[in-house]
Short mmCIF file of C-alpha atoms in Angstrom, two decimals:
data_model
loop_
_atom_site.label_atom_id
_atom_site.label_comp_id
_atom_site.label_asym_id
_atom_site.label_seq_id
_atom_site.Cartn_x
_atom_site.Cartn_y
_atom_site.Cartn_z
CA UNK R 1 6.73 20.46 -30.31
CA UNK R 2 3.04 22.20 -31.12
CA UNK R 3 1.69 24.60 -28.85
CA UNK R 4 -2.03 23.86 -30.37
CA UNK R 5 -2.90 20.42 -30.52
CA UNK R 6 -4.36 19.83 -33.95
CA UNK R 7 -5.71 16.63 -35.12
CA UNK R 8 -2.87 15.10 -37.60
CA UNK R 9 -4.00 13.59 -40.97
CA UNK R 10 -3.75 10.01 -39.66
CA UNK R 11 -6.02 10.89 -36.73
CA UNK R 12 -8.44 12.46 -39.01
CA UNK R 13 -8.41 8.81 -40.81
CA UNK R 14 -8.38 6.76 -37.63
CA UNK R 15 -9.46 8.64 -34.80
CA UNK R 16 -7.45 8.00 -31.66
CA UNK R 17 -8.75 5.54 -29.28
CA UNK R 18 -9.48 6.11 -25.35
CA UNK R 19 -6.79 6.53 -22.98
CA UNK R 20 -5.31 3.21 -22.13
CA UNK R 21 -6.61 1.69 -19.20
CA UNK R 22 -3.44 0.93 -17.59
CA UNK R 23 -3.12 4.81 -17.07
CA UNK R 24 -4.97 4.31 -14.07
CA UNK R 25 -5.86 2.24 -10.99
CA UNK R 26 -1.84 1.81 -9.94
CA UNK R 27 -1.87 -0.51 -6.81
CA UNK R 28 1.59 -1.79 -6.88
CA UNK R 29 3.20 1.33 -8.72
CA UNK R 30 5.58 1.03 -11.27
CA UNK R 31 7.89 -1.76 -10.13
CA UNK R 32 8.41 -4.96 -11.07
CA UNK R 33 6.50 -6.53 -8.09
CA UNK R 34 3.20 -5.70 -9.65
CA UNK R 35 4.25 -7.28 -13.16
CA UNK R 36 5.30 -10.50 -11.65
CA UNK R 37 2.24 -10.90 -9.42
CA UNK R 38 -0.30 -10.23 -12.21
CA UNK R 39 1.69 -12.51 -14.87
CA UNK R 40 1.73 -15.45 -12.24
CA UNK R 41 -1.87 -15.26 -10.98
CA UNK R 42 -3.45 -14.50 -14.32
CA UNK R 43 -3.53 -18.13 -14.80
CA UNK R 44 -4.34 -19.40 -11.51
CA UNK R 45 -7.99 -18.29 -11.70
CA UNK R 46 -11.17 -18.44 -14.12
CA UNK R 47 -12.13 -21.69 -16.47
CA UNK R 48 -9.48 -23.91 -17.87
CA UNK R 49 -10.22 -22.97 -20.90
CA UNK R 50 -9.64 -19.38 -20.75
CA UNK R 51 -6.58 -19.53 -18.66
CA UNK R 52 -3.59 -19.18 -21.16
CA UNK R 53 -5.44 -16.21 -22.84
CA UNK R 54 -6.05 -14.63 -19.49
CA UNK R 55 -2.14 -15.08 -18.77
CA UNK R 56 -1.59 -13.14 -22.21
CA UNK R 57 -3.74 -10.34 -21.75
CA UNK R 58 -1.89 -9.91 -18.28
CA UNK R 59 1.72 -9.99 -19.83
CA UNK R 60 0.34 -7.24 -22.12
CA UNK R 61 -0.76 -5.23 -19.73
CA UNK R 62 2.84 -5.53 -18.45
CA UNK R 63 4.47 -4.46 -21.76
CA UNK R 64 1.98 -1.35 -21.72
CA UNK R 65 2.66 -0.08 -18.38
CA UNK R 66 6.56 -0.61 -19.49
CA UNK R 67 5.90 1.52 -22.62
CA UNK R 68 4.34 3.97 -20.67
CA UNK R 69 7.43 4.39 -18.32
CA UNK R 70 9.57 4.77 -21.09
CA UNK R 71 7.57 7.38 -22.63
CA UNK R 72 7.45 9.43 -19.48
CA UNK R 73 11.42 8.98 -18.63
CA UNK R 74 12.21 9.84 -22.58
CA UNK R 75 10.21 13.29 -21.85
CA UNK R 76 12.50 13.89 -18.97
CA UNK R 77 15.71 13.20 -20.61
CA UNK R 78 14.64 15.67 -23.22
CA UNK R 79 14.40 18.45 -20.92
CA UNK R 80 17.33 17.26 -19.37
CA UNK R 81 19.29 17.65 -22.46
CA UNK R 82 18.10 21.12 -22.95
CA UNK R 83 18.88 22.18 -19.61
CA UNK R 84 22.61 20.60 -20.09
CA UNK R 85 23.01 22.46 -23.02
CA UNK R 86 22.09 25.77 -21.90
CA UNK R 87 25.96 26.48 -20.34
CA UNK R 88 27.39 25.43 -23.82
CA UNK R 89 28.27 27.51 -26.85
CA UNK R 90 25.22 29.13 -28.87
CA UNK R 91 25.66 26.20 -31.47
CA UNK R 92 25.47 23.51 -29.02
CA UNK R 93 22.78 25.15 -27.05
CA UNK R 94 20.45 25.65 -29.69
CA UNK R 95 20.76 22.52 -31.25
CA UNK R 96 20.48 20.75 -27.89
CA UNK R 97 17.53 22.65 -27.34
CA UNK R 98 16.10 21.52 -30.71
CA UNK R 99 16.75 18.09 -30.02
CA UNK R 100 15.19 18.15 -26.48
CA UNK R 101 12.06 19.43 -28.79
CA UNK R 102 12.26 16.24 -30.77
CA UNK R 103 12.97 13.73 -28.09
CA UNK R 104 10.21 14.99 -26.20
CA UNK R 105 8.16 14.48 -29.22
CA UNK R 106 9.26 10.82 -29.27
CA UNK R 107 7.72 10.36 -25.48
CA UNK R 108 4.45 12.19 -26.96
CA UNK R 109 4.45 9.36 -29.67
CA UNK R 110 5.36 6.60 -27.18
CA UNK R 111 2.06 7.69 -25.00
CA UNK R 112 -0.29 7.65 -28.30
CA UNK R 113 1.13 4.14 -29.19
CA UNK R 114 -0.09 2.89 -25.83
CA UNK R 115 -3.42 3.89 -26.22
CA UNK R 116 -3.38 2.32 -29.60
CA UNK R 117 -1.90 -0.93 -28.46
CA UNK R 118 -4.45 -0.91 -25.94
CA UNK R 119 -7.35 -1.55 -28.73
CA UNK R 120 -5.24 -4.85 -29.31
CA UNK R 121 -5.21 -5.60 -25.92
CA UNK R 122 -8.99 -5.01 -24.99
CA UNK R 123 -9.96 -7.11 -28.51
CA UNK R 124 -8.10 -10.18 -27.13
CA UNK R 125 -9.50 -9.98 -24.33
CA UNK R 126 -13.20 -10.39 -25.99
CA UNK R 127 -11.86 -13.77 -26.96
CA UNK R 128 -11.02 -14.75 -23.31
CA UNK R 129 -14.51 -13.74 -22.54
CA UNK R 130 -16.24 -15.96 -25.22
CA UNK R 131 -13.80 -18.77 -24.19
CA UNK R 132 -14.96 -18.31 -20.58
CA UNK R 133 -18.70 -18.24 -21.34
CA UNK R 134 -17.82 -21.67 -23.69
CA UNK R 135 -16.54 -23.63 -20.74
CA UNK R 136 -19.71 -24.29 -18.80
CA UNK R 137 -21.31 -26.02 -21.59
CA UNK R 138 -18.45 -28.49 -22.29
CA UNK R 139 -18.46 -28.82 -18.38
CA UNK R 140 -22.08 -29.61 -18.30
CA UNK R 141 -21.62 -32.22 -21.44
CA UNK R 142 -18.92 -33.92 -19.60
CA UNK R 143 -20.99 -33.97 -16.59
CA UNK R 144 -23.81 -35.89 -18.00
CA UNK R 145 -21.51 -38.18 -19.76
CA UNK R 146 -20.11 -39.28 -16.51
CA UNK R 147 -23.15 -39.69 -14.95
CA UNK R 148 -24.29 -41.96 -17.72
CA UNK R 149 -21.28 -43.79 -17.85
CA UNK R 150 -21.59 -44.11 -13.98
CA UNK R 151 -25.02 -45.59 -14.00
CA UNK R 152 -24.41 -47.95 -16.79
CA UNK R 153 -21.61 -49.26 -14.89
CA UNK R 154 -23.78 -49.52 -11.11
CA UNK R 155 -27.62 -49.64 -12.65
CA UNK R 156 -27.66 -51.07 -16.24
CA UNK R 157 -31.57 -50.93 -16.10
CA UNK R 158 -31.97 -47.61 -14.48
CA UNK R 159 -34.63 -45.52 -16.01
CA UNK R 160 -32.48 -42.40 -15.21
CA UNK R 161 -30.28 -43.22 -18.04
CA UNK R 162 -32.87 -42.52 -20.85
CA UNK R 163 -33.35 -39.14 -19.12
CA UNK R 164 -29.71 -38.38 -19.02
CA UNK R 165 -29.01 -39.45 -22.66
CA UNK R 166 -31.66 -36.83 -23.77
CA UNK R 167 -30.19 -34.14 -21.59
CA UNK R 168 -26.72 -35.09 -23.30
CA UNK R 169 -28.44 -34.64 -26.81
CA UNK R 170 -29.77 -31.16 -25.81
CA UNK R 171 -26.43 -30.53 -24.15
CA UNK R 172 -24.41 -31.41 -27.23
CA UNK R 173 -26.50 -29.23 -29.66
CA UNK R 174 -25.71 -26.52 -27.06
CA UNK R 175 -22.30 -26.89 -27.00
CA UNK R 176 -22.05 -27.16 -30.92
CA UNK R 177 -23.54 -23.47 -31.04
CA UNK R 178 -21.17 -22.32 -28.54
CA UNK R 179 -18.40 -23.89 -30.13
CA UNK R 180 -19.12 -22.51 -33.41
CA UNK R 181 -19.69 -19.23 -31.85
CA UNK R 182 -15.85 -19.87 -30.26
CA UNK R 183 -14.50 -20.63 -33.51
CA UNK R 184 -16.19 -17.91 -35.28
CA UNK R 185 -15.34 -14.83 -33.09
CA UNK R 186 -11.56 -16.01 -32.16
CA UNK R 187 -10.67 -15.63 -36.19
CA UNK R 188 -12.56 -12.32 -36.51
CA UNK R 189 -11.24 -11.01 -33.20
CA UNK R 190 -7.64 -11.97 -33.74
CA UNK R 191 -7.62 -10.59 -37.38
CA UNK R 192 -8.92 -7.32 -35.88
CA UNK R 193 -6.64 -7.28 -32.68
CA UNK R 194 -3.35 -7.84 -34.59
CA UNK R 195 -4.71 -5.34 -37.46
CA UNK R 196 -4.89 -2.77 -34.63
CA UNK R 197 -1.34 -3.64 -33.38
CA UNK R 198 0.52 -3.75 -36.71
CA UNK R 199 -1.32 -0.32 -37.80
CA UNK R 200 -0.08 1.27 -34.87
CA UNK R 201 3.27 0.00 -34.54
CA UNK R 202 3.74 1.02 -38.54
CA UNK R 203 2.91 4.51 -37.72
CA UNK R 204 4.90 4.72 -34.51
CA UNK R 205 7.94 3.30 -36.45
CA UNK R 206 7.40 5.61 -39.49
CA UNK R 207 6.89 9.04 -37.30
CA UNK R 208 10.08 7.60 -35.37
CA UNK R 209 12.07 7.45 -38.58
CA UNK R 210 10.93 11.01 -39.53
CA UNK R 211 12.18 12.42 -36.35
CA UNK R 212 15.35 10.38 -36.60
CA UNK R 213 16.23 12.02 -40.15
CA UNK R 214 15.13 15.54 -39.05
CA UNK R 215 17.32 15.30 -35.82
CA UNK R 216 20.16 14.22 -38.37
CA UNK R 217 19.55 17.25 -40.36
CA UNK R 218 19.96 19.30 -36.75
CA UNK R 219 23.37 17.75 -36.07
CA UNK R 220 24.69 19.24 -39.30
CA UNK R 221 24.42 22.71 -37.67
CA UNK R 222 27.10 21.69 -35.11
CA UNK R 223 30.50 23.15 -36.27
CA UNK R 224 32.90 20.35 -35.40
CA UNK R 225 35.86 21.52 -37.02
CA UNK R 226 38.95 21.39 -34.89
CA UNK R 227 40.18 24.52 -33.56
CA UNK R 228 43.62 25.40 -32.21
CA UNK R 229 44.15 26.75 -28.16
CA UNK R 230 43.30 30.49 -28.39
CA UNK R 231 41.16 30.47 -31.96
CA UNK R 232 37.79 31.73 -31.60
CA UNK R 233 34.71 30.12 -33.62
CA UNK R 234 32.88 31.81 -35.83
CA UNK R 235 29.72 33.36 -34.55
CA UNK R 236 26.73 31.25 -34.75
CA UNK R 237 23.69 32.01 -37.05
CA UNK R 238 21.74 28.80 -37.58
CA UNK R 239 18.83 29.84 -35.04
CA UNK R 240 16.50 30.31 -37.97
CA UNK R 241 17.57 27.11 -39.80
CA UNK R 242 16.82 24.93 -36.60
CA UNK R 243 13.56 26.66 -36.38
CA UNK R 244 12.96 25.92 -39.76
CA UNK R 245 14.17 22.12 -39.69
CA UNK R 246 11.67 21.78 -36.31
CA UNK R 247 8.70 23.22 -38.66
CA UNK R 248 9.22 20.71 -41.14
CA UNK R 249 9.34 18.00 -38.87
CA UNK R 250 6.34 19.01 -37.44
CA UNK R 251 4.60 19.51 -40.76
CA UNK R 252 5.50 15.71 -41.95
CA UNK R 253 4.31 14.68 -38.86
CA UNK R 254 1.07 16.01 -38.95
CA UNK R 255 0.88 15.00 -42.78
CA UNK R 256 1.67 11.60 -42.25
CA UNK R 257 -1.01 9.05 -43.61
CA UNK R 258 -0.63 5.22 -44.00
CA UNK R 259 -0.49 5.70 -47.84
CA UNK R 260 2.37 7.72 -47.54
CA UNK R 261 4.49 4.84 -45.47
CA UNK R 262 8.25 4.83 -46.84
CA UNK R 263 8.36 1.21 -45.82
CA UNK R 264 6.39 -1.54 -47.90
CA UNK R 265 6.66 -5.08 -46.93
CA UNK R 266 6.59 -7.05 -50.47
CA UNK R 267 6.20 -10.73 -50.91
CA UNK R 268 8.45 -12.76 -53.08
CA UNK R 269 6.70 -14.57 -55.76
CA UNK R 270 6.70 -17.84 -54.02
CA UNK R 271 5.27 -16.57 -51.00
CA UNK R 272 2.37 -14.78 -52.62
CA UNK R 273 1.47 -17.67 -54.75
CA UNK R 274 1.40 -19.72 -51.32
CA UNK R 275 -0.81 -16.66 -49.90
CA UNK R 276 -3.02 -16.86 -52.77
CA UNK R 277 -3.70 -20.64 -53.00
CA UNK R 278 -4.75 -20.39 -49.57
CA UNK R 279 -7.04 -17.52 -49.92
CA UNK R 280 -8.63 -19.36 -53.23
CA UNK R 281 -9.04 -22.54 -51.51
CA UNK R 282 -10.84 -20.27 -48.04
CA UNK R 283 -13.34 -18.75 -50.91
CA UNK R 284 -13.87 -22.11 -52.91
CA UNK R 285 -11.95 -20.96 -55.79
CA UNK R 286 -9.30 -23.30 -56.97
CA UNK R 287 -7.82 -24.52 -60.73
CA UNK R 288 -9.56 -25.50 -62.99
CA UNK R 289 -8.57 -29.11 -64.14
CA UNK R 290 -11.54 -29.72 -66.34
CA UNK R 291 -9.52 -30.20 -69.37
CA UNK R 292 -7.10 -32.84 -67.62
CA UNK R 293 -9.28 -35.99 -68.48
CA UNK R 294 -11.49 -36.82 -71.62
CA UNK R 295 -15.11 -36.65 -71.20
CA UNK R 296 -17.20 -39.82 -70.91
CA UNK R 297 -19.62 -39.00 -73.36
CA UNK R 298 -19.49 -41.62 -75.65
CA UNK R 299 -22.87 -43.53 -75.40
CA UNK R 300 -21.92 -46.01 -78.41
CA UNK R 301 -18.71 -47.32 -76.67
CA UNK R 302 -20.81 -48.88 -73.80
CA UNK R 303 -18.88 -46.90 -71.06
CA UNK R 304 -21.34 -44.41 -70.67
CA UNK R 305 -25.25 -45.77 -69.07
CA UNK R 306 -28.01 -42.79 -68.56
CA UNK R 307 -29.28 -42.47 -65.43
CA UNK R 308 -32.74 -44.01 -66.22
CA UNK R 309 -30.96 -47.04 -67.06
CA UNK R 310 -30.42 -47.75 -63.17
CA UNK R 311 -33.20 -49.55 -62.11
CA UNK R 312 -33.67 -50.12 -58.42
CA UNK R 313 -31.08 -47.75 -57.35
CA UNK R 314 -31.80 -45.27 -54.59
CA UNK R 315 -31.61 -41.72 -55.15
CA UNK R 316 -29.76 -39.64 -52.47
CA UNK R 317 -30.02 -35.83 -51.44
CA UNK R 318 -26.80 -33.97 -50.92
CA UNK R 319 -28.33 -31.43 -48.92
CA UNK R 320 -27.37 -31.71 -45.36
CA UNK R 321 -30.54 -32.18 -43.33
CA UNK R 322 -29.25 -30.05 -40.45
CA UNK R 323 -28.41 -26.49 -40.69
CA UNK R 324 -26.91 -24.49 -38.00
CA UNK R 325 -26.78 -20.84 -37.86
CA UNK R 326 -23.95 -19.88 -35.18
CA UNK R 327 -23.97 -16.11 -35.69
CA UNK R 328 -20.80 -14.37 -34.15
CA UNK R 329 -21.28 -12.15 -31.10
CA UNK R 330 -19.47 -9.18 -30.98
CA UNK R 331 -18.10 -8.36 -27.56
CA UNK R 332 -17.50 -4.87 -26.88
CA UNK R 333 -15.60 -3.71 -23.89
CA UNK R 334 -16.70 -0.21 -23.13
CA UNK R 335 -16.10 2.11 -20.27
CA UNK R 336 -12.30 2.09 -19.95
CA UNK R 337 -11.71 3.52 -16.89
CA UNK R 338 -8.61 5.76 -18.28
CA UNK R 339 -7.72 9.11 -17.48
CA UNK R 340 -7.99 11.66 -20.20
CA UNK R 341 -4.33 12.25 -21.35
CA UNK R 342 -3.42 16.05 -21.33
CA UNK R 343 -0.65 17.42 -23.44
CA UNK R 344 2.21 18.57 -21.68
CA UNK R 345 3.57 21.62 -23.10
CA UNK R 346 6.66 20.67 -25.25
CA UNK R 347 9.73 22.69 -24.60
CA UNK R 348 9.93 26.20 -26.33
CA UNK R 349 11.43 26.44 -29.43
#
């Protein structure tokens, strides 16, 4: 659609990611054999903890390659529509040519969507990598536990039991840190990954809706009034109108930003209240219930006794004795082996 591909307003707000890693390194081509092999083999290898997520990552790669194929074939369909329309009447020829431009643009949007979808998949992979790194600490702790149980059964007085129990304490401490890392990073990366996916999906669908709307405006230029045999239709004079519609569509796509999204997801009152309650619980906030009970401050009633009157009671420190700092480490996967995607020239307007 555009001869010079200047960045859109949305791309200026959120720079596009690198080309998807699924666009290179094809071994089984674009058939279903590679899809099936990847899906079946994904969960057969690697640590047990990471097998399920490994299979999910491979399945998402199948999804991306399917979307890439759809985008390419949509471009071919757009070109074929324009070729067919050349032999038709002037109005049909012009409108089909412009429709081909819009359909070709949809194919390019599919290509961009694949790149942004890959951001989601790569972020999910970072969770898988953390799961794989946690598995050895779990295995070590379990191995030491089994050795201690075996020795207590066969040699209850063996001096090795004391040594193994000390190793078990160290292994449990290492495991606590690893498990905390896994818990923190899983939540962080899960939210980031699906934020990438939903933002990309929202932009993609909004732009598809824009193209669909201008496509219907193009269809209005076709004169579908029935004619009788031998009657001649009026000469077509919609060339400038069709060019203007394409230009308007171009401008709408270029200037689209998330703030201008036409579709909004509004929660019901009940859903919003429950969500807010969950956020308050997470941040330590809550409802103030201090006014429900009468304060026990009547010293003359005999119900209230000062702390100094309790003789011999032990004092307790509420502060925990052990504080762990399990900082979440970010895993970045760089060096995607994707090809730099070049823009194909659109059909001439």
